[in-house]
Amino acid sequence: KLLLADEPTGSLDSARSVEIMELLRDLNRQDGITVALVTHEPDMAAYARRHILFKDGNLIRDDQGLLGEGPGAITDEERRMM
């Protein structure tokens, strides 16, 4: 399963943005749904376990397995399951 989210928090206040990001995180963690999210907001990107940065159509960076960074960081238990 794949959920595509293009700027899902772009026009929301911060409280609603956090609610949406927690919902997306829970869909991923609890239901195994892959969430592909596009955002320009660093605080929302912090929820992701993987960050892929594009600039001018080119891949600039692909960071995987973030530990201890933001609400989406991989826990030690999740890392052992990989």
mmCIF file of N, CA, C and O in Angstrom:
data_model
loop_
_atom_site.group_PDB
_atom_site.id
_atom_site.type_symbol
_atom_site.label_atom_id
_atom_site.label_comp_id
_atom_site.label_asym_id
_atom_site.label_seq_id
_atom_site.Cartn_x
_atom_site.Cartn_y
_atom_site.Cartn_z
ATOM 1 N N LYS A 1 0.839 -1.174 0.000
ATOM 2 C CA LYS A 1 0.000 0.000 0.000
ATOM 3 C C LYS A 1 0.884 1.237 0.000
ATOM 4 O O LYS A 1 1.884 1.283 0.695
ATOM 5 N N LEU A 2 0.456 2.229 -0.754
ATOM 6 C CA LEU A 2 1.206 3.475 -0.892
ATOM 7 C C LEU A 2 0.253 4.650 -0.793
ATOM 8 O O LEU A 2 -0.772 4.680 -1.467
ATOM 9 N N LEU A 3 0.585 5.614 0.051
ATOM 10 C CA LEU A 3 -0.190 6.836 0.179
ATOM 11 C C LEU A 3 0.697 7.983 -0.287
ATOM 12 O O LEU A 3 1.816 8.160 0.232
ATOM 13 N N LEU A 4 0.244 8.743 -1.263
ATOM 14 C CA LEU A 4 0.982 9.902 -1.764
ATOM 15 C C LEU A 4 0.406 11.158 -1.120
ATOM 16 O O LEU A 4 -0.811 11.368 -1.168
ATOM 17 N N ALA A 5 1.254 11.976 -0.515
ATOM 18 C CA ALA A 5 0.803 13.182 0.180
ATOM 19 C C ALA A 5 1.618 14.376 -0.301
ATOM 20 O O ALA A 5 2.794 14.502 0.020
ATOM 21 N N ASP A 6 0.994 15.244 -1.070
ATOM 22 C CA ASP A 6 1.657 16.427 -1.616
ATOM 23 C C ASP A 6 1.295 17.637 -0.755
ATOM 24 O O ASP A 6 0.177 18.132 -0.790
ATOM 25 N N GLU A 7 2.245 18.090 0.056
ATOM 26 C CA GLU A 7 2.055 19.225 0.961
ATOM 27 C C GLU A 7 0.783 19.066 1.816
ATOM 28 O O GLU A 7 -0.073 19.939 1.834
ATOM 29 N N PRO A 8 0.650 17.951 2.541
ATOM 30 C CA PRO A 8 -0.583 17.705 3.287
ATOM 31 C C PRO A 8 -0.848 18.691 4.427
ATOM 32 O O PRO A 8 -1.972 18.793 4.903
ATOM 33 N N THR A 9 0.167 19.440 4.841
ATOM 34 C CA THR A 9 -0.015 20.385 5.943
ATOM 35 C C THR A 9 0.177 21.829 5.495
ATOM 36 O O THR A 9 0.206 22.742 6.319
ATOM 37 N N GLY A 10 0.283 22.033 4.199
ATOM 38 C CA GLY A 10 0.625 23.347 3.651
ATOM 39 C C GLY A 10 -0.269 24.491 4.075
ATOM 40 O O GLY A 10 0.201 25.604 4.281
ATOM 41 N N SER A 11 -1.564 24.263 4.230
ATOM 42 C CA SER A 11 -2.471 25.367 4.563
ATOM 43 C C SER A 11 -3.109 25.181 5.942
ATOM 44 O O SER A 11 -4.153 25.748 6.227
ATOM 45 N N LEU A 12 -2.450 24.398 6.801
ATOM 46 C CA LEU A 12 -3.006 24.120 8.125
ATOM 47 C C LEU A 12 -2.245 24.865 9.222
ATOM 48 O O LEU A 12 -1.074 25.190 9.052
ATOM 49 N N ASP A 13 -2.916 25.100 10.339
ATOM 50 C CA ASP A 13 -2.207 25.674 11.486
ATOM 51 C C ASP A 13 -1.328 24.599 12.105
ATOM 52 O O ASP A 13 -1.421 23.425 11.785
ATOM 53 N N SER A 14 -0.439 25.004 13.015
ATOM 54 C CA SER A 14 0.537 24.040 13.536
ATOM 55 C C SER A 14 -0.093 22.877 14.282
ATOM 56 O O SER A 14 0.395 21.760 14.158
ATOM 57 N N ALA A 15 -1.143 23.112 15.040
ATOM 58 C CA ALA A 15 -1.767 22.012 15.786
ATOM 59 C C ALA A 15 -2.355 20.970 14.836
ATOM 60 O O ALA A 15 -2.180 19.768 15.030
ATOM 61 N N ARG A 16 -3.029 21.419 13.801
ATOM 62 C CA ARG A 16 -3.616 20.493 12.820
ATOM 63 C C ARG A 16 -2.522 19.794 12.009
ATOM 64 O O ARG A 16 -2.642 18.630 11.662
ATOM 65 N N SER A 17 -1.434 20.506 11.742
ATOM 66 C CA SER A 17 -0.312 19.906 11.014
ATOM 67 C C SER A 17 0.265 18.733 11.783
ATOM 68 O O SER A 17 0.522 17.665 11.223
ATOM 69 N N VAL A 18 0.433 18.912 13.086
ATOM 70 C CA VAL A 18 0.958 17.839 13.928
ATOM 71 C C VAL A 18 -0.009 16.658 13.929
ATOM 72 O O VAL A 18 0.403 15.499 13.830
ATOM 73 N N GLU A 19 -1.305 16.929 14.021
ATOM 74 C CA GLU A 19 -2.310 15.853 13.994
ATOM 75 C C GLU A 19 -2.210 15.045 12.700
ATOM 76 O O GLU A 19 -2.243 13.810 12.733
ATOM 77 N N ILE A 20 -2.086 15.727 11.577
ATOM 78 C CA ILE A 20 -1.997 15.039 10.278
ATOM 79 C C ILE A 20 -0.727 14.216 10.196
ATOM 80 O O ILE A 20 -0.733 13.069 9.761
ATOM 81 N N MET A 21 0.391 14.784 10.643
ATOM 82 C CA MET A 21 1.657 14.056 10.576
ATOM 83 C C MET A 21 1.645 12.836 11.495
ATOM 84 O O MET A 21 2.166 11.778 11.139
ATOM 85 N N GLU A 22 1.039 12.958 12.656
ATOM 86 C CA GLU A 22 0.929 11.805 13.548
ATOM 87 C C GLU A 22 0.040 10.723 12.945
ATOM 88 O O GLU A 22 0.319 9.537 13.073
ATOM 89 N N LEU A 23 -1.017 11.139 12.258
ATOM 90 C CA LEU A 23 -1.887 10.180 11.568
ATOM 91 C C LEU A 23 -1.111 9.442 10.478
ATOM 92 O O LEU A 23 -1.180 8.205 10.383
ATOM 93 N N LEU A 24 -0.359 10.172 9.670
ATOM 94 C CA LEU A 24 0.438 9.547 8.611
ATOM 95 C C LEU A 24 1.485 8.609 9.204
ATOM 96 O O LEU A 24 1.704 7.501 8.701
ATOM 97 N N ARG A 25 2.132 9.025 10.284
ATOM 98 C CA ARG A 25 3.127 8.182 10.950
ATOM 99 C C ARG A 25 2.480 6.892 11.462
ATOM 100 O O ARG A 25 3.017 5.801 11.292
ATOM 101 N N ASP A 26 1.292 7.018 12.069
ATOM 102 C CA ASP A 26 0.597 5.839 12.591
ATOM 103 C C ASP A 26 0.157 4.902 11.470
ATOM 104 O O ASP A 26 0.220 3.678 11.626
ATOM 105 N N LEU A 27 -0.288 5.455 10.346
ATOM 106 C CA LEU A 27 -0.654 4.606 9.201
ATOM 107 C C LEU A 27 0.548 3.788 8.745
ATOM 108 O O LEU A 27 0.427 2.619 8.407
ATOM 109 N N ASN A 28 1.711 4.410 8.777
ATOM 110 C CA ASN A 28 2.934 3.709 8.383
ATOM 111 C C ASN A 28 3.326 2.653 9.410
ATOM 112 O O ASN A 28 3.536 1.491 9.074
ATOM 113 N N ARG A 29 3.413 3.050 10.648
ATOM 114 C CA ARG A 29 3.910 2.144 11.692
ATOM 115 C C ARG A 29 2.932 1.027 12.035
ATOM 116 O O ARG A 29 3.341 -0.106 12.255
ATOM 117 N N GLN A 30 1.659 1.344 12.102
ATOM 118 C CA GLN A 30 0.679 0.359 12.563
ATOM 119 C C GLN A 30 0.074 -0.461 11.426
ATOM 120 O O GLN A 30 -0.250 -1.629 11.611
ATOM 121 N N ASP A 31 -0.095 0.175 10.260
ATOM 122 C CA ASP A 31 -0.761 -0.506 9.154
ATOM 123 C C ASP A 31 0.179 -0.872 8.011
ATOM 124 O O ASP A 31 -0.251 -1.454 7.022
ATOM 125 N N GLY A 32 1.447 -0.498 8.126
ATOM 126 C CA GLY A 32 2.421 -0.851 7.108
ATOM 127 C C GLY A 32 2.258 -0.115 5.790
ATOM 128 O O GLY A 32 2.761 -0.561 4.768
ATOM 129 N N ILE A 33 1.578 1.016 5.821
ATOM 130 C CA ILE A 33 1.370 1.798 4.599
ATOM 131 C C ILE A 33 2.595 2.682 4.357
ATOM 132 O O ILE A 33 3.048 3.400 5.248
ATOM 133 N N THR A 34 3.146 2.624 3.162
ATOM 134 C CA THR A 34 4.255 3.494 2.793
ATOM 135 C C THR A 34 3.683 4.871 2.491
ATOM 136 O O THR A 34 2.720 4.997 1.729
ATOM 137 N N VAL A 35 4.264 5.902 3.080
ATOM 138 C CA VAL A 35 3.812 7.278 2.862
ATOM 139 C C VAL A 35 4.916 8.022 2.126
ATOM 140 O O VAL A 35 6.033 8.135 2.630
ATOM 141 N N ALA A 36 4.607 8.489 0.931
ATOM 142 C CA ALA A 36 5.525 9.344 0.177
ATOM 143 C C ALA A 36 5.001 10.767 0.315
ATOM 144 O O ALA A 36 3.925 11.092 -0.167
ATOM 145 N N LEU A 37 5.764 11.603 0.995
ATOM 146 C CA LEU A 37 5.323 12.937 1.362
ATOM 147 C C LEU A 37 6.226 13.982 0.728
ATOM 148 O O LEU A 37 7.455 13.851 0.768
ATOM 149 N N VAL A 38 5.624 15.012 0.177
ATOM 150 C CA VAL A 38 6.367 16.151 -0.357
ATOM 151 C C VAL A 38 6.070 17.337 0.545
ATOM 152 O O VAL A 38 4.914 17.625 0.840
ATOM 153 N N THR A 39 7.121 17.996 1.033
ATOM 154 C CA THR A 39 6.928 19.170 1.880
ATOM 155 C C THR A 39 8.108 20.118 1.751
ATOM 156 O O THR A 39 9.212 19.709 1.380
ATOM 157 N N HIS A 40 7.839 21.384 2.048
ATOM 158 C CA HIS A 40 8.895 22.395 2.135
ATOM 159 C C HIS A 40 9.114 22.790 3.589
ATOM 160 O O HIS A 40 9.868 23.712 3.874
ATOM 161 N N GLU A 41 8.434 22.113 4.509
ATOM 162 C CA GLU A 41 8.487 22.453 5.922
ATOM 163 C C GLU A 41 9.417 21.488 6.670
ATOM 164 O O GLU A 41 9.091 20.317 6.837
ATOM 165 N N PRO A 42 10.571 21.960 7.129
ATOM 166 C CA PRO A 42 11.524 21.091 7.822
ATOM 167 C C PRO A 42 10.940 20.407 9.057
ATOM 168 O O PRO A 42 11.264 19.251 9.333
ATOM 169 N N ASP A 43 10.065 21.085 9.799
ATOM 170 C CA ASP A 43 9.497 20.464 10.994
ATOM 171 C C ASP A 43 8.564 19.312 10.641
ATOM 172 O O ASP A 43 8.445 18.352 11.392
ATOM 173 N N MET A 44 7.925 19.361 9.476
ATOM 174 C CA MET A 44 7.083 18.252 9.031
ATOM 175 C C MET A 44 7.955 17.134 8.442
ATOM 176 O O MET A 44 7.690 15.956 8.640
ATOM 177 N N ALA A 45 9.026 17.510 7.756
ATOM 178 C CA ALA A 45 9.950 16.508 7.200
ATOM 179 C C ALA A 45 10.619 15.710 8.315
ATOM 180 O O ALA A 45 10.997 14.556 8.104
ATOM 181 N N ALA A 46 10.720 16.294 9.503
ATOM 182 C CA ALA A 46 11.359 15.608 10.626
ATOM 183 C C ALA A 46 10.602 14.350 11.051
ATOM 184 O O ALA A 46 11.157 13.486 11.714
ATOM 185 N N TYR A 47 9.345 14.225 10.648
ATOM 186 C CA TYR A 47 8.569 13.026 10.969
ATOM 187 C C TYR A 47 9.012 11.819 10.145
ATOM 188 O O TYR A 47 8.728 10.688 10.504
ATOM 189 N N ALA A 48 9.664 12.064 9.035
ATOM 190 C CA ALA A 48 10.018 10.980 8.108
ATOM 191 C C ALA A 48 11.240 10.208 8.573
ATOM 192 O O ALA A 48 12.163 10.760 9.168
ATOM 193 N N ARG A 49 11.252 8.920 8.262
ATOM 194 C CA ARG A 49 12.417 8.080 8.548
ATOM 195 C C ARG A 49 13.424 8.144 7.410
ATOM 196 O O ARG A 49 14.562 7.743 7.565
ATOM 197 N N ARG A 50 12.997 8.606 6.272
ATOM 198 C CA ARG A 50 13.893 8.713 5.123
ATOM 199 C C ARG A 50 13.626 10.056 4.443
ATOM 200 O O ARG A 50 12.486 10.442 4.236
ATOM 201 N N HIS A 51 14.692 10.755 4.118
ATOM 202 C CA HIS A 51 14.578 12.044 3.428
ATOM 203 C C HIS A 51 15.283 11.944 2.085
ATOM 204 O O HIS A 51 16.457 11.569 2.034
ATOM 205 N N ILE A 52 14.563 12.290 1.038
ATOM 206 C CA ILE A 52 15.134 12.321 -0.309
ATOM 207 C C ILE A 52 15.004 13.756 -0.800
ATOM 208 O O ILE A 52 13.905 14.296 -0.863
ATOM 209 N N LEU A 53 16.119 14.372 -1.106
ATOM 210 C CA LEU A 53 16.134 15.772 -1.514
ATOM 211 C C LEU A 53 16.448 15.877 -3.004
ATOM 212 O O LEU A 53 17.451 15.326 -3.473
ATOM 213 N N PHE A 54 15.574 16.568 -3.714
ATOM 214 C CA PHE A 54 15.770 16.841 -5.131
ATOM 215 C C PHE A 54 15.949 18.333 -5.317
ATOM 216 O O PHE A 54 15.339 19.142 -4.627
ATOM 217 N N LYS A 55 16.796 18.692 -6.277
ATOM 218 C CA LYS A 55 16.946 20.092 -6.667
ATOM 219 C C LYS A 55 17.098 20.142 -8.174
ATOM 220 O O LYS A 55 17.934 19.429 -8.735
ATOM 221 N N ASP A 56 16.265 20.922 -8.807
ATOM 222 C CA ASP A 56 16.295 21.062 -10.262
ATOM 223 C C ASP A 56 16.199 19.710 -10.963
ATOM 224 O O ASP A 56 16.871 19.459 -11.965
ATOM 225 N N GLY A 57 15.381 18.810 -10.393
ATOM 226 C CA GLY A 57 15.176 17.503 -11.003
ATOM 227 C C GLY A 57 16.273 16.488 -10.749
ATOM 228 O O GLY A 57 16.230 15.378 -11.268
ATOM 229 N N ASN A 58 17.266 16.861 -9.959
ATOM 230 C CA ASN A 58 18.382 15.953 -9.666
ATOM 231 C C ASN A 58 18.345 15.510 -8.205
ATOM 232 O O ASN A 58 18.040 16.305 -7.313
ATOM 233 N N LEU A 59 18.694 14.258 -7.971
ATOM 234 C CA LEU A 59 18.789 13.732 -6.614
ATOM 235 C C LEU A 59 20.021 14.324 -5.954
ATOM 236 O O LEU A 59 21.142 14.174 -6.442
ATOM 237 N N ILE A 60 19.805 15.012 -4.845
ATOM 238 C CA ILE A 60 20.895 15.664 -4.120
ATOM 239 C C ILE A 60 21.321 14.826 -2.924
ATOM 240 O O ILE A 60 22.503 14.689 -2.628
ATOM 241 N N ARG A 61 20.336 14.265 -2.192
ATOM 242 C CA ARG A 61 20.657 13.514 -0.979
ATOM 243 C C ARG A 61 19.576 12.480 -0.721
ATOM 244 O O ARG A 61 18.415 12.704 -0.985
ATOM 245 N N ASP A 62 19.972 11.336 -0.168
ATOM 246 C CA ASP A 62 19.043 10.278 0.241
ATOM 247 C C ASP A 62 19.517 9.766 1.592
ATOM 248 O O ASP A 62 20.474 9.014 1.675
ATOM 249 N N ASP A 63 18.870 10.250 2.645
ATOM 250 C CA ASP A 63 19.234 9.875 4.012
ATOM 251 C C ASP A 63 18.253 8.829 4.518
ATOM 252 O O ASP A 63 17.051 9.056 4.522
ATOM 253 N N GLN A 64 18.767 7.693 4.970
ATOM 254 C CA GLN A 64 17.927 6.621 5.482
ATOM 255 C C GLN A 64 18.301 6.296 6.918
ATOM 256 O O GLN A 64 19.420 6.523 7.337
ATOM 257 N N GLY A 65 17.334 5.713 7.623
ATOM 258 C CA GLY A 65 17.612 5.188 8.950
ATOM 259 C C GLY A 65 17.976 6.226 9.974
ATOM 260 O O GLY A 65 18.916 6.056 10.730
ATOM 261 N N LEU A 66 17.241 7.333 10.030
ATOM 262 C CA LEU A 66 17.541 8.384 10.993
ATOM 263 C C LEU A 66 17.285 7.889 12.410
ATOM 264 O O LEU A 66 16.250 7.321 12.714
ATOM 265 N N LEU A 67 18.238 8.070 13.271
ATOM 266 C CA LEU A 67 18.101 7.688 14.675
ATOM 267 C C LEU A 67 18.166 8.932 15.543
ATOM 268 O O LEU A 67 19.076 9.735 15.410
ATOM 269 N N GLY A 68 17.174 9.078 16.426
ATOM 270 C CA GLY A 68 17.189 10.172 17.385
ATOM 271 C C GLY A 68 16.926 11.536 16.797
ATOM 272 O O GLY A 68 17.258 12.532 17.404
ATOM 273 N N GLU A 69 16.346 11.612 15.609
ATOM 274 C CA GLU A 69 16.068 12.898 14.985
ATOM 275 C C GLU A 69 14.591 12.995 14.666
ATOM 276 O O GLU A 69 14.091 12.329 13.779
ATOM 277 N N GLY A 70 13.879 13.837 15.380
ATOM 278 C CA GLY A 70 12.486 14.107 15.079
ATOM 279 C C GLY A 70 11.550 12.976 15.472
ATOM 280 O O GLY A 70 11.969 11.886 15.840
ATOM 281 N N PRO A 71 10.243 13.262 15.393
ATOM 282 C CA PRO A 71 9.231 12.299 15.812
ATOM 283 C C PRO A 71 9.185 11.046 14.949
ATOM 284 O O PRO A 71 8.651 10.036 15.373
ATOM 285 N N GLY A 72 9.737 11.095 13.757
ATOM 286 C CA GLY A 72 9.703 9.932 12.880
ATOM 287 C C GLY A 72 10.928 9.052 12.968
ATOM 288 O O GLY A 72 11.050 8.078 12.238
ATOM 289 N N ALA A 73 11.832 9.394 13.852
ATOM 290 C CA ALA A 73 13.087 8.643 13.959
ATOM 291 C C ALA A 73 12.820 7.171 14.253
ATOM 292 O O ALA A 73 11.887 6.818 14.955
ATOM 293 N N ILE A 74 13.665 6.331 13.712
ATOM 294 C CA ILE A 74 13.541 4.894 13.903
ATOM 295 C C ILE A 74 13.956 4.542 15.324
ATOM 296 O O ILE A 74 15.004 4.977 15.797
ATOM 297 N N THR A 75 13.121 3.761 15.979
ATOM 298 C CA THR A 75 13.462 3.307 17.332
ATOM 299 C C THR A 75 14.463 2.166 17.229
ATOM 300 O O THR A 75 14.628 1.546 16.175
ATOM 301 N N ASP A 76 15.133 1.864 18.333
ATOM 302 C CA ASP A 76 16.079 0.748 18.348
ATOM 303 C C ASP A 76 15.382 -0.552 17.981
ATOM 304 O O ASP A 76 15.925 -1.376 17.243
ATOM 305 N N GLU A 77 14.167 -0.755 18.472
ATOM 306 C CA GLU A 77 13.412 -1.975 18.166
ATOM 307 C C GLU A 77 13.113 -2.090 16.673
ATOM 308 O O GLU A 77 13.286 -3.125 16.059
ATOM 309 N N GLU A 78 12.689 -0.979 16.051
ATOM 310 C CA GLU A 78 12.407 -0.986 14.617
ATOM 311 C C GLU A 78 13.680 -1.260 13.821
ATOM 312 O O GLU A 78 13.642 -1.966 12.826
ATOM 313 N N ARG A 79 14.797 -0.723 14.266
ATOM 314 C CA ARG A 79 16.066 -0.950 13.554
ATOM 315 C C ARG A 79 16.448 -2.420 13.601
ATOM 316 O O ARG A 79 16.927 -2.977 12.616
ATOM 317 N N ARG A 80 16.232 -3.092 14.733
ATOM 318 C CA ARG A 80 16.536 -4.519 14.852
ATOM 319 C C ARG A 80 15.666 -5.348 13.908
ATOM 320 O O ARG A 80 16.080 -6.400 13.448
ATOM 321 N N MET A 81 14.462 -4.878 13.609
ATOM 322 C CA MET A 81 13.538 -5.619 12.750
ATOM 323 C C MET A 81 13.873 -5.462 11.271
ATOM 324 O O MET A 81 13.335 -6.162 10.436
ATOM 325 N N MET A 82 14.766 -4.538 10.940
ATOM 326 C CA MET A 82 15.098 -4.273 9.529
ATOM 327 C C MET A 82 15.994 -5.348 8.966
ATOM 328 O O MET A 82 16.730 -5.992 9.598
#
